[in-house]
Amino acid sequence: MNFMLEGTVSSNYLLTGLVASLIVAAIVSALIIYFLGQLSNAAEDNHLLNNIINSCPVPIALCKDQSILMLNPEFSKVFGYTREDVPTMQDWWPKAYPDVNYRQSVEQTWETRISNLTANTGPFEQLEVKIHCKNDAIKTILATAAPLEANSTAGHLVVFYDISEKARMSEALVESRNILESIIETIPLRVFWKDQDSRYLGCNTVFAIDAGKSTPSDIIGKLDTQLGWKQHAASYRTDDQTVMQTGTAKLGYDEPQTTPDGQLICVHTSKLPLRNQKGEVVGVLGIYEDTSERKQIEQELWLNKIMLDKCKTAIYKLDPQGKFLYVNDYACQSLGYSREELIGMYPWNIDPDFQAAYWPDCWQQLLTEQIFSIESRHQRKDGSLFNVDIFGHYINYQGTEFSFTFVQDITERKRLETQLRIAATAFESQEGIVITDASHVILKINQSFTQITGFTSNEVIGHKMDILKSEIHDARFYSDMWCSIHQNGCWQGEIWNRRKNGELYPEWLTITAVKDESGTVSHYVGTMLDITDRKAIEDEVRHMAHYDVLTDLPNRTLLRDRLHQALAQVRREQAKLALMFLDLDKFKPVNDSLGHAVGDLLLREVAYRLQNCMKRESDTVARLGGDEFVILLSHIDDEQEARTIAEKVVQMINLPFEIEHHTVHISTSIGIAIYPNHGMDVKALMKNADDAMYQAKHAGRGCLRFFSPTNSLTVNPKHAVIRNDDC
């Protein structure tokens, strides 16, 4: 309890035995010296002297110079050595202290104190030692010495007091204290204790950190009003007083707490009365845990459940035998069953097209491919059927296997598909159609042909199809096309033709050979679709797949492709390239204060400036997303070239931006990785450039850093803090 209240072990508990030992040793020594003096006055009666020493209940030795003159029976009983074993100090030292280093330390200390005693500079300072007994036991001994006569020439009386048990108890208590302190420091809870005035007597380190301090010593003596949660101090004190006054613990309650950075969190607290050895309440002991994360997880779990239940897709959880373990609200609504009715059913209970015998193969497919999909029909409770798409996903969570299966009602989609098929049939008449004879002379066209090519019937009938020839395709192309028609009876593919106005355009052309009753080709029918718009869309999609929508800079995919190509080239040429990762400093405040529209304009301006910093067309400026950009210098002579460009970039970004009548000031942190110094492949270069960028962030932002392995910063929550502060 003294440790809990004062941070120290009770001196009464530890020192009482030791003090008693010292007193006894001193008294015994004094009595012996006294009797020796009396005996000396009485003609030095050696027989009586021996009887006195031999009857003493503590080990005693008489020494003169380096000789041991006498050992009493208690000495031999305690240590096991007789005078025959240790007739001199030279015999005693290695037996009592076999460890060389310890022996030298004890021997040096002993000789120093004996010398001081001999020189009459003061009484012998008692010495605590660990003596190796004859039976190999180790005993903790308190040794003291006194001269037999005032001039010290007659030798010394040495008294040994065995304090092994007291030392063992003291060490055990210290160990117990260390264990308790270690437990308090390592348990995943905040622990604190206060006096009757709610003043802190101690705590563990995590509690001190919660309070905004570094160590428990920074907390001791303080009140809650002096800590970061001072606005809650009155409530905390009320709880303390209630616990102390009633002597009853207050367990497991939630209360608010303010963190050093001003955030309000929820903690789960318990407080107990702190009692002394007499059972009197002298304070309060408290523990708590931060439950904010748990509360957030509970909230997210609740939200996820609500999302699953309310989404307009039927969701089922199935065990390996196919039994429904969970169904969401929409599954119940779509089938007309209650949740209680559905749980425990199987897919074949609601799917007339799916038999129980199919399930093992389905589960095996889930195990092998992790997913399966099927189109089927489900049957409602009232017997009605509806079309569904089923998507099953295999999940193994902590050894438990199950499938999350999503079922989408596709009744409406089926209806639309039917309509689309009808529309497709009608659309066939909208294709350009041309009919030729066996010699490829045009006999007839439809209106769509004219709309596509610009040629009217009068202009093309009687002419061959080469009237549309674009000269883009070579003779081999047409040779292969007609070879396919002759062999297979048809050909279709993409072809470039020329309109009447000379404009080139892509079209999807299908040519089918029409044969007469004898099997001889009599006509050819060509259907054509102008795919200019589709090609444009394809080009746009390809562009969107490789370029950032906002800035029109290459995106991550195109960047990696160019980086692969650049690496291949510099490897062949044994040259260098540089990869720079840029992150805009203070962009998030601009976005938050001026709006995303201004933020987007700012990103476009940044992209424009970055492109102006490049001096070669082979260099690439890319945007990874957010406020992150990458510069690829596909060929450099040395690192200085990369540094020069990076410094120019920093300088350009530091210049103010005029956006929508706002003057915006930002900067950029740049990390640079050089091939081959900082990485041999795409992954290593991108990682190390990103790492170097974080080094620049740590260096104060608005600067550049080349990658340095010794300063490498792996991604961790500290980086996340920097990013959040800087976005």
XYZ file of C-alpha atoms in Angstrom:
727
model
C 0.000 0.000 0.000
C 2.910 2.357 0.750
C 4.097 1.719 -2.782
C 0.659 2.663 -4.178
C 0.404 5.788 -2.005
C 3.997 7.016 -1.926
C 5.776 5.208 -4.747
C 8.221 3.560 -2.238
C 8.375 0.358 -0.186
C 7.673 0.860 3.558
C 10.894 1.575 5.446
C 9.401 -0.079 8.547
C 8.833 -3.251 6.627
C 12.252 -3.361 4.972
C 14.558 -1.889 7.610
C 13.209 -3.139 10.942
C 15.014 -6.464 10.670
C 18.179 -4.856 9.367
C 18.296 -2.281 12.168
C 17.732 -4.992 14.720
C 20.608 -6.915 13.193
C 22.920 -3.931 13.459
C 21.987 -3.324 17.071
C 22.558 -6.965 18.049
C 25.890 -7.038 16.244
C 26.998 -3.848 17.961
C 25.904 -5.073 21.399
C 27.626 -8.433 20.960
C 30.829 -6.744 19.823
C 30.750 -4.286 22.701
C 30.107 -7.019 25.271
C 32.932 -9.131 23.965
C 35.326 -6.194 23.957
C 34.225 -5.356 27.469
C 34.821 -8.862 28.729
C 38.136 -8.972 26.934
C 39.149 -5.836 28.705
C 38.075 -7.272 32.048
C 39.890 -10.470 31.340
C 42.979 -8.541 30.372
C 42.846 -6.762 33.720
C 42.403 -10.167 35.342
C 45.697 -11.520 33.980
C 44.222 -12.430 30.607
C 42.432 -15.563 31.612
C 42.436 -17.318 28.234
C 40.243 -20.129 29.423
C 37.427 -17.770 30.426
C 37.885 -15.780 27.173
C 37.436 -18.894 25.111
C 34.321 -19.847 27.022
C 32.754 -16.436 26.400
C 33.492 -16.444 22.676
C 32.445 -20.049 22.226
C 29.116 -19.444 23.944
C 28.167 -16.433 21.748
C 25.180 -17.192 19.454
C 26.734 -15.370 16.506
C 29.785 -16.314 14.376
C 33.000 -14.744 15.759
C 36.574 -14.777 14.544
C 39.760 -13.488 16.155
C 42.271 -12.218 13.625
C 45.736 -10.781 13.890
C 47.548 -9.480 10.868
C 46.769 -12.105 8.203
C 46.282 -14.983 10.666
C 42.982 -16.297 11.936
C 43.604 -17.097 15.620
C 40.219 -18.492 16.525
C 36.755 -19.348 15.147
C 33.897 -19.986 17.571
C 31.553 -23.002 17.146
C 28.759 -20.789 15.785
C 31.093 -19.711 12.973
C 31.664 -23.306 11.952
C 27.956 -24.054 12.339
C 26.900 -21.150 10.109
C 29.626 -21.294 7.458
C 30.909 -24.875 7.785
C 34.575 -23.821 7.904
C 36.930 -24.725 10.813
C 40.218 -23.070 11.657
C 41.970 -25.999 9.942
C 40.114 -24.999 6.704
C 40.998 -21.304 6.926
C 44.028 -20.725 9.157
C 44.858 -17.454 7.383
C 43.065 -14.706 5.547
C 44.718 -15.910 2.319
C 42.898 -19.219 2.851
C 39.640 -17.486 3.754
C 39.275 -15.153 0.804
C 39.066 -17.696 -2.089
C 36.807 -20.046 -0.105
C 34.366 -17.392 1.068
C 34.403 -15.448 -2.212
C 35.151 -17.798 -5.139
C 34.184 -15.175 -7.720
C 37.425 -13.329 -8.484
C 35.931 -9.914 -9.199
C 33.660 -9.986 -6.160
C 36.527 -11.262 -3.967
C 38.799 -8.416 -5.058
C 36.072 -5.864 -4.305
C 35.358 -7.301 -0.812
C 39.023 -7.747 0.036
C 39.872 -4.185 -1.006
C 36.940 -2.759 0.975
C 37.798 -4.873 4.044
C 41.473 -3.867 4.020
C 40.547 -0.208 3.642
C 38.180 -0.295 6.617
C 40.612 -2.294 8.778
C 43.317 0.256 7.918
C 41.003 3.104 8.964
C 40.220 1.238 12.176
C 43.895 0.654 12.889
C 44.654 4.308 12.249
C 41.963 5.293 14.785
C 40.135 7.366 12.197
C 36.800 6.095 13.420
C 34.802 2.950 14.144
C 34.663 0.118 11.633
C 31.962 0.712 9.042
C 29.814 -2.408 8.910
C 30.102 -4.375 5.672
C 27.367 -6.400 3.992
C 28.749 -9.334 1.989
C 27.615 -12.599 0.431
C 29.711 -15.493 1.821
C 30.073 -18.821 0.039
C 29.655 -21.508 2.727
C 31.440 -24.836 2.743
C 28.210 -26.597 1.685
C 27.984 -24.215 -1.325
C 25.182 -22.203 0.243
C 25.343 -18.428 -0.194
C 24.564 -16.348 2.901
C 24.123 -12.614 3.226
C 26.217 -11.475 6.194
C 26.660 -8.213 8.060
C 30.309 -8.107 9.257
C 31.813 -5.750 11.824
C 35.256 -5.571 13.466
C 36.695 -4.033 16.617
C 40.252 -3.901 17.984
C 41.018 -6.108 20.957
C 43.069 -3.308 22.462
C 43.168 0.404 21.956
C 46.405 0.266 20.007
C 45.025 -2.445 17.697
C 48.263 -4.478 17.950
C 46.560 -7.387 19.691
C 44.373 -8.095 16.660
C 40.726 -7.711 15.800
C 37.513 -9.265 16.860
C 35.239 -9.908 13.829
C 31.519 -10.544 14.385
C 29.256 -11.918 11.629
C 25.474 -11.555 11.702
C 23.428 -13.699 9.296
C 20.865 -11.441 7.578
C 20.147 -13.834 4.695
C 16.466 -14.194 5.478
C 16.021 -10.461 5.901
C 17.868 -9.840 2.628
C 15.787 -12.478 0.872
C 12.586 -10.891 2.124
C 13.828 -7.452 1.115
C 14.765 -8.671 -2.371
C 11.439 -10.472 -2.686
C 9.595 -7.319 -1.696
C 11.592 -5.242 -4.177
C 10.930 -7.849 -6.865
C 7.246 -7.817 -5.955
C 7.257 -4.052 -6.254
C 8.976 -4.238 -9.643
C 6.484 -6.841 -10.838
C 3.561 -4.694 -9.685
C 5.076 -1.661 -11.367
C 5.647 -3.687 -14.551
C 2.054 -4.934 -14.499
C 0.714 -1.415 -14.072
C 2.908 -0.214 -16.938
C 2.087 -3.037 -19.345
C -1.636 -3.620 -18.895
C -3.648 -2.037 -21.727
C -5.502 0.187 -19.276
C -4.908 3.599 -17.763
C -4.210 3.289 -14.012
C -4.070 6.130 -11.467
C -4.410 6.679 -7.740
C -5.213 9.829 -5.755
C -5.213 11.027 -2.169
C -8.272 12.197 -0.249
C -8.052 15.623 -1.913
C -8.140 14.011 -5.385
C -4.507 14.932 -5.885
C -2.606 12.414 -7.987
C -0.203 10.151 -6.108
C 0.791 8.091 -9.117
C -0.206 6.616 -12.473
C 1.140 4.571 -15.316
C 2.788 6.037 -18.391
C -0.171 5.664 -20.763
C -2.297 7.664 -18.335
C 0.358 10.399 -18.232
C 0.401 10.508 -22.049
C -3.398 10.799 -22.104
C -3.012 13.785 -19.807
C -0.526 15.397 -22.185
C 2.522 14.624 -20.033
C 5.563 12.484 -20.718
C 6.041 10.512 -17.507
C 4.062 9.660 -14.352
C 6.281 12.006 -12.342
C 4.771 14.911 -14.300
C 1.333 13.950 -12.919
C 2.171 13.403 -9.248
C 0.842 16.187 -7.027
C -1.500 17.622 -9.633
C -5.275 18.001 -9.576
C -7.597 17.320 -12.507
C -8.086 21.093 -12.811
C -4.412 21.333 -13.804
C -4.667 18.778 -16.613
C -6.042 18.785 -20.151
C -9.492 17.604 -19.037
C -9.998 20.390 -16.496
C -13.554 21.010 -17.773
C -14.435 17.557 -16.430
C -12.565 18.005 -13.123
C -15.679 18.731 -11.030
C -17.393 15.562 -12.244
C -14.265 13.478 -11.640
C -13.887 14.879 -8.103
C -17.529 14.146 -7.298
C -17.020 10.516 -8.279
C -13.805 10.363 -6.212
C -15.510 11.726 -3.089
C -18.500 9.410 -3.480
C -16.238 6.363 -3.681
C -14.114 7.472 -0.694
C -17.025 8.537 1.497
C -19.124 5.424 0.871
C -16.177 3.048 0.712
C -17.901 1.435 -2.263
C -16.455 0.938 -5.719
C -18.045 2.581 -8.755
C -17.511 0.164 -11.603
C -17.835 0.163 -15.381
C -19.318 3.534 -16.275
C -18.729 5.747 -19.311
C -17.615 9.327 -19.013
C -16.159 11.981 -21.330
C -12.505 12.942 -21.461
C -10.654 15.601 -23.435
C -7.406 14.589 -25.151
C -4.329 16.835 -25.286
C -5.247 17.868 -28.840
C -8.724 18.926 -27.748
C -10.713 15.944 -28.995
C -13.569 14.639 -26.867
C -13.425 10.878 -26.353
C -15.370 8.332 -24.324
C -13.647 6.323 -21.582
C -14.932 3.313 -19.618
C -13.975 3.948 -15.975
C -13.937 2.086 -12.649
C -12.966 3.606 -9.291
C -12.305 1.818 -5.990
C -11.536 3.054 -2.466
C -7.798 2.948 -1.696
C -7.120 1.659 1.824
C -4.033 1.564 4.043
C -2.863 -1.369 6.170
C -5.430 -0.491 8.809
C -8.255 -0.648 6.291
C -8.809 3.113 6.357
C -9.780 4.852 3.112
C -6.888 7.098 2.166
C -7.646 7.756 -1.470
C -9.116 6.349 -4.648
C -7.738 3.897 -7.224
C -8.990 4.259 -10.782
C -8.667 2.491 -14.113
C -10.143 3.299 -17.491
C -9.855 2.400 -21.155
C -10.427 4.531 -24.217
C -13.541 3.080 -25.817
C -13.800 5.636 -28.616
C -12.459 3.237 -31.241
C -14.722 0.452 -29.990
C -17.696 2.788 -30.061
C -16.776 3.787 -33.602
C -16.479 0.141 -34.643
C -19.844 -0.605 -33.060
C -21.331 2.338 -34.931
C -19.771 1.183 -38.205
C -21.038 -2.358 -37.629
C -24.480 -0.987 -36.983
C -24.311 1.141 -40.124
C -23.075 -1.825 -42.163
C -25.967 -3.918 -40.916
C -28.407 -1.146 -41.796
C -26.836 -0.850 -45.239
C -27.095 -4.587 -45.824
C -30.665 -4.701 -44.607
C -31.819 -1.675 -46.566
C -30.005 -2.120 -49.871
C -32.149 -3.132 -52.851
C -30.220 -6.323 -53.485
C -31.114 -9.571 -51.746
C -28.161 -10.768 -49.646
C -27.734 -14.253 -48.227
C -25.062 -15.785 -45.998
C -24.713 -19.525 -46.592
C -22.693 -22.136 -44.722
C -20.712 -24.861 -46.574
C -23.859 -27.027 -46.668
C -25.851 -24.258 -48.357
C -27.994 -23.366 -45.344
C -29.089 -19.731 -45.043
C -27.466 -18.218 -41.936
C -28.437 -14.627 -42.647
C -30.777 -12.824 -45.039
C -31.320 -9.092 -45.356
C -34.625 -7.253 -45.402
C -34.781 -7.071 -49.189
C -34.419 -10.846 -49.495
C -37.452 -11.221 -47.265
C -39.395 -8.608 -49.233
C -38.549 -10.095 -52.629
C -39.594 -13.621 -51.618
C -42.474 -12.810 -49.270
C -40.983 -14.792 -46.355
C -40.100 -13.545 -42.879
C -36.465 -13.664 -41.789
C -37.273 -16.445 -39.340
C -38.769 -18.522 -42.163
C -35.834 -18.029 -44.531
C -33.029 -18.717 -42.050
C -32.414 -22.446 -42.114
C -33.737 -22.884 -45.666
C -31.570 -23.812 -48.664
C -31.230 -22.398 -52.229
C -33.203 -25.294 -53.687
C -36.134 -24.338 -51.425
C -36.579 -21.059 -53.339
C -35.139 -21.937 -56.760
C -37.116 -24.459 -58.837
C -34.255 -24.697 -61.349
C -31.624 -25.543 -58.715
C -31.504 -29.008 -57.216
C -29.825 -29.990 -53.952
C -27.485 -32.255 -55.894
C -25.996 -29.176 -57.622
C -24.769 -27.608 -54.388
C -21.499 -29.605 -53.891
C -20.283 -28.524 -57.331
C -21.230 -24.915 -56.613
C -19.340 -24.958 -53.320
C -16.321 -26.520 -54.996
C -16.376 -23.752 -57.601
C -16.485 -21.194 -54.781
C -13.460 -22.807 -53.124
C -11.549 -22.907 -56.402
C -12.482 -19.604 -58.026
C -13.690 -17.631 -54.966
C -16.780 -16.554 -56.910
C -19.534 -17.971 -59.061
C -22.413 -16.448 -60.964
C -25.529 -17.878 -62.483
C -28.789 -16.673 -63.967
C -31.826 -18.459 -62.597
C -35.361 -18.034 -61.270
C -36.606 -17.640 -57.718
C -40.022 -18.594 -56.440
C -41.895 -16.382 -54.023
C -43.905 -17.714 -51.122
C -47.068 -17.208 -53.198
C -45.645 -19.399 -55.956
C -44.851 -16.644 -58.479
C -41.505 -16.738 -60.284
C -39.070 -13.987 -61.190
C -35.694 -13.928 -62.967
C -32.547 -13.334 -60.938
C -28.789 -12.950 -61.344
C -26.900 -14.738 -58.557
C -23.339 -13.840 -57.522
C -21.727 -15.945 -54.792
C -18.501 -15.002 -53.006
C -16.400 -17.361 -50.888
C -15.167 -16.016 -47.549
C -12.939 -17.648 -44.945
C -12.885 -15.599 -41.759
C -10.715 -16.946 -38.934
C -11.257 -20.498 -40.139
C -15.020 -20.150 -40.619
C -16.107 -20.710 -44.215
C -19.230 -19.212 -45.705
C -20.551 -17.569 -48.838
C -21.996 -14.100 -49.167
C -24.388 -14.323 -52.081
C -26.009 -11.362 -53.819
C -29.236 -11.888 -55.760
C -30.491 -9.233 -58.159
C -34.034 -9.227 -59.516
C -33.563 -8.899 -63.289
C -37.228 -8.939 -64.272
C -37.012 -5.392 -65.557
C -33.722 -6.080 -67.283
C -35.233 -9.056 -69.081
C -38.104 -6.894 -70.238
C -35.662 -4.290 -71.534
C -33.570 -6.936 -73.276
C -36.651 -8.119 -75.145
C -37.366 -4.578 -76.213
C -33.735 -4.169 -77.267
C -33.922 -7.274 -79.421
C -36.999 -5.883 -81.151
C -35.261 -2.533 -81.565
C -32.172 -4.274 -82.943
C -34.258 -5.976 -85.603
C -35.758 -2.671 -86.609
C -32.325 -1.081 -86.527
C -31.026 -3.487 -89.137
C -32.864 -1.456 -91.749
C -30.891 1.569 -90.650
C -27.586 0.007 -91.680
C -26.101 0.969 -94.989
C -26.794 -1.812 -97.496
C -25.245 -2.342 -100.903
C -25.886 -5.167 -103.377
C -23.455 -5.998 -106.168
C -23.250 -8.630 -108.868
C -20.571 -11.297 -108.921
C -18.193 -8.830 -110.594
C -18.581 -6.330 -107.699
C -20.634 -3.881 -109.752
C -23.134 -2.012 -107.565
C -26.731 -2.855 -108.351
C -28.632 -1.318 -105.454
C -28.130 0.714 -102.247
C -30.461 1.854 -99.469
C -30.963 5.297 -98.018
C -28.599 4.640 -95.128
C -25.803 3.973 -97.627
C -26.349 7.444 -99.044
C -26.437 8.978 -95.568
C -23.165 7.286 -94.702
C -21.203 7.793 -97.920
C -22.856 10.812 -99.458
C -23.308 8.984 -102.765
C -26.791 8.693 -104.283
C -28.060 5.697 -106.252
C -27.493 7.469 -109.584
C -23.895 8.177 -108.656
C -22.849 4.651 -107.657
C -25.056 2.161 -109.514
C -23.024 0.668 -112.319
C -19.754 1.425 -110.575
C -17.618 -0.964 -108.602
C -17.173 -0.785 -104.823
C -13.684 0.661 -105.212
C -15.420 3.998 -105.599
C -15.236 4.127 -101.784
C -11.591 3.061 -101.587
C -9.575 5.156 -99.128
C -6.037 4.083 -100.182
C -5.285 3.455 -96.531
C -5.286 -0.331 -96.869
C -2.763 -2.088 -99.082
C -3.431 -4.776 -101.695
C -2.704 -7.522 -99.154
C -5.633 -6.359 -97.002
C -8.137 -6.642 -99.838
C -6.634 -9.917 -101.026
C -7.113 -11.452 -97.579
C -10.651 -10.053 -97.354
C -11.784 -11.636 -100.650
C -9.965 -14.856 -99.862
C -12.063 -15.126 -96.682
C -15.242 -14.412 -98.625
C -14.423 -17.085 -101.175
C -13.538 -19.642 -98.523
C -16.150 -18.885 -95.846
C -18.859 -17.145 -97.797
C -18.565 -13.938 -95.779
C -16.212 -11.420 -94.195
C -16.668 -8.722 -91.630
C -14.332 -6.281 -90.053
C -13.291 -2.689 -89.645
C -12.339 -0.791 -92.789
C -11.549 2.784 -93.710
C -13.470 4.210 -96.677
C -13.816 7.620 -98.305
C -17.045 9.635 -98.496
C -18.114 11.572 -101.549
C -16.684 14.762 -100.016
C -13.299 13.089 -99.623
C -13.584 12.616 -95.887
C -12.120 9.386 -94.551
C -14.233 7.467 -92.070
C -14.184 4.074 -90.322
C -16.973 1.637 -90.898
C -17.873 -1.864 -89.803
C -18.398 -3.774 -93.054
C -19.994 -7.196 -93.530
C -19.866 -8.805 -96.983
C -21.874 -11.963 -97.618
C -21.742 -14.028 -100.784
C -25.116 -15.038 -102.252
C -25.079 -18.231 -104.242
C -27.555 -19.557 -106.803
C -28.996 -23.036 -106.899
C -25.834 -24.403 -108.456
C -23.680 -22.964 -105.659
C -22.188 -20.275 -107.839
C -21.828 -16.767 -106.391
C -24.350 -14.528 -108.027
C -24.335 -11.499 -105.793
C -22.666 -9.919 -102.831
C -24.530 -8.136 -100.056
C -22.672 -5.608 -98.013
C -23.937 -4.013 -94.809
C -22.060 -1.151 -93.309
C -22.121 0.851 -90.116
C -20.426 4.190 -89.746
C -18.397 3.716 -86.572
C -16.907 7.189 -86.493
C -18.677 7.990 -83.235
C -17.790 4.658 -81.747
C -14.134 5.108 -82.694
C -14.207 8.555 -81.195
C -15.668 7.108 -78.004
C -13.076 4.349 -78.025
C -10.352 6.927 -78.470
C -11.848 8.965 -75.670
C -12.107 5.915 -73.428
C -8.513 5.016 -74.207
C -7.551 8.581 -73.420
C -9.531 8.524 -70.171
C -7.911 5.242 -69.234
C -4.465 6.785 -69.501
C -4.967 10.460 -68.679
C -6.207 12.335 -65.646
C -9.673 13.770 -66.244
C -9.012 17.018 -64.395
C -5.546 18.000 -65.626
C -5.269 15.856 -68.781
C -1.892 14.693 -67.502
C -0.866 11.032 -67.806
C -2.325 8.989 -64.968
C -0.712 6.233 -62.892
C -1.278 3.571 -65.576
C 0.383 5.566 -68.357
C 3.140 6.705 -66.004
C 4.043 3.119 -65.124
C 4.033 2.197 -68.805
C 6.365 5.060 -69.682
C 8.551 4.286 -66.699
C 8.881 0.673 -67.860
C 9.873 1.895 -71.324
C 12.317 4.448 -69.931
C 13.927 1.829 -67.689
C 14.363 -0.527 -70.623
C 16.087 2.238 -72.597
C 18.446 3.400 -69.822
C 19.379 -0.209 -69.085
C 20.390 -0.669 -72.728
C 22.279 2.619 -72.753
C 23.627 2.255 -69.192
C 22.267 5.706 -68.476
C 20.307 7.299 -65.639
C 16.787 8.517 -65.121
C 15.055 10.385 -62.303
C 11.634 9.880 -60.743
C 10.176 12.727 -58.668
C 7.187 12.463 -56.336
C 5.517 15.825 -55.622
C 2.968 16.555 -52.928
C 1.401 20.007 -52.675
C 1.785 21.648 -49.264
C -1.216 23.493 -47.782
C -3.552 22.375 -50.560
C -6.287 21.108 -48.252
C -6.848 24.504 -46.548
C -7.309 26.035 -50.022
C -9.784 23.313 -50.962
C -11.674 23.654 -47.664
C -11.798 27.445 -47.535
C -12.262 28.355 -51.208
C -14.134 25.292 -52.398
C -13.433 22.331 -54.637
C -13.991 24.352 -57.797
C -11.086 26.649 -56.911
C -9.098 23.596 -55.808
C -9.625 21.982 -59.216
C -8.553 25.149 -61.023
C -5.487 25.308 -58.806
C -4.558 21.722 -59.710
C -4.871 22.578 -63.421
C -2.588 25.591 -62.960
C -0.078 23.446 -61.075
C -0.133 20.934 -63.931
C 0.440 23.746 -66.446
C 3.443 25.077 -64.511
C 4.926 21.620 -64.097
C 4.709 21.005 -67.837
C 6.438 24.322 -68.498
C 9.321 23.185 -66.290
C 10.083 20.278 -68.604
C 12.663 20.829 -71.316
C 12.266 17.572 -73.258
C 9.242 15.962 -74.829
C 10.437 12.588 -73.569
C 9.937 13.727 -69.949
C 6.581 13.023 -68.333
C 4.473 14.946 -65.832
C 1.732 12.735 -64.332
C -0.943 13.102 -61.696
C -1.533 10.189 -59.354
C -4.614 11.707 -57.751
C -5.473 14.361 -55.166
C -2.559 16.754 -54.860
C 0.098 14.187 -55.827
C 2.117 14.554 -59.032
C 5.037 12.644 -60.509
C 7.767 13.805 -62.877
C 9.724 11.271 -64.933
C 13.022 12.486 -66.407
C 13.672 9.669 -68.853
C 17.365 10.483 -69.324
C 19.710 12.531 -67.141
C 23.439 12.946 -67.069
C 23.757 13.222 -63.291
C 21.838 13.992 -60.109
C 22.543 17.696 -60.458
C 20.386 17.809 -63.571
C 17.478 16.356 -61.603
C 18.162 18.766 -58.735
C 18.121 21.752 -61.105
C 14.738 20.811 -62.527
C 13.333 20.034 -59.061
C 14.510 23.394 -57.737
C 12.865 25.078 -60.699
C 9.634 23.227 -59.901
C 9.788 24.309 -56.244
C 10.400 27.888 -57.355
C 7.506 27.861 -59.832
C 5.045 26.343 -57.369
C 6.068 28.856 -54.703
C 4.916 31.687 -56.977
C 1.392 32.910 -56.132
C -1.563 31.611 -58.132
C -4.415 33.865 -59.230
C -7.538 31.705 -59.154
C -11.037 33.202 -59.479
C -9.951 36.560 -58.010
C -8.122 34.743 -55.188
C -4.388 34.876 -54.634
C -3.330 31.435 -53.497
C 0.023 30.537 -51.963
C 1.142 26.921 -51.803
C 4.417 25.033 -51.995
C 5.501 21.522 -52.848
C 7.635 18.815 -51.260
C 9.611 16.723 -53.752
C 11.193 13.309 -53.287
C 13.666 12.121 -55.937
C 14.844 8.601 -56.752
C 17.612 8.045 -59.314
C 18.049 4.924 -61.425
C 20.130 2.898 -60.773
C 21.318 4.421 -57.477
C 17.956 4.262 -55.689
C 16.202 1.368 -57.373
C 16.425 -1.011 -60.292
C 12.744 -1.458 -61.100
C 9.464 0.434 -61.181
C 8.308 -0.677 -57.747
C 11.529 0.255 -55.985
C 11.856 3.633 -57.703
C 8.253 4.634 -56.972
C 8.496 3.513 -53.366
C 11.805 5.262 -52.758
C 10.720 8.478 -54.490
C 7.601 8.461 -52.314
C 9.768 7.828 -49.251
C 12.064 10.693 -50.215
C 9.023 12.949 -50.556
C 8.103 12.153 -46.954
C 11.697 13.025 -46.003
C 11.126 16.393 -47.647
C 7.905 16.748 -45.665
C 9.773 16.076 -42.451
C 12.462 18.542 -43.467
C 9.924 21.357 -43.378
C 8.034 21.174 -46.696
C 8.619 23.369 -49.699
C 11.890 21.595 -50.425
C 13.348 18.563 -52.163
C 15.158 15.460 -50.971
C 16.960 12.695 -52.776
C 16.183 9.234 -51.430
C 18.475 8.248 -48.574
C 18.241 4.733 -47.082
C 19.535 5.992 -43.729
C 16.640 8.467 -43.479
C 14.064 6.131 -44.965
C 10.540 6.695 -43.620
C 8.251 3.686 -43.968
C 4.566 4.494 -44.215
C 3.114 4.659 -40.764
C 0.562 6.624 -38.775
C 3.073 9.477 -38.302
C 3.150 9.946 -42.088
C -0.619 9.907 -42.056
C -0.534 12.807 -39.605
C 1.788 14.748 -41.874
C -0.411 14.086 -44.873
C -3.556 15.147 -43.039
C -1.917 18.326 -41.834
C -0.602 19.098 -45.290
C -3.365 18.114 -47.691
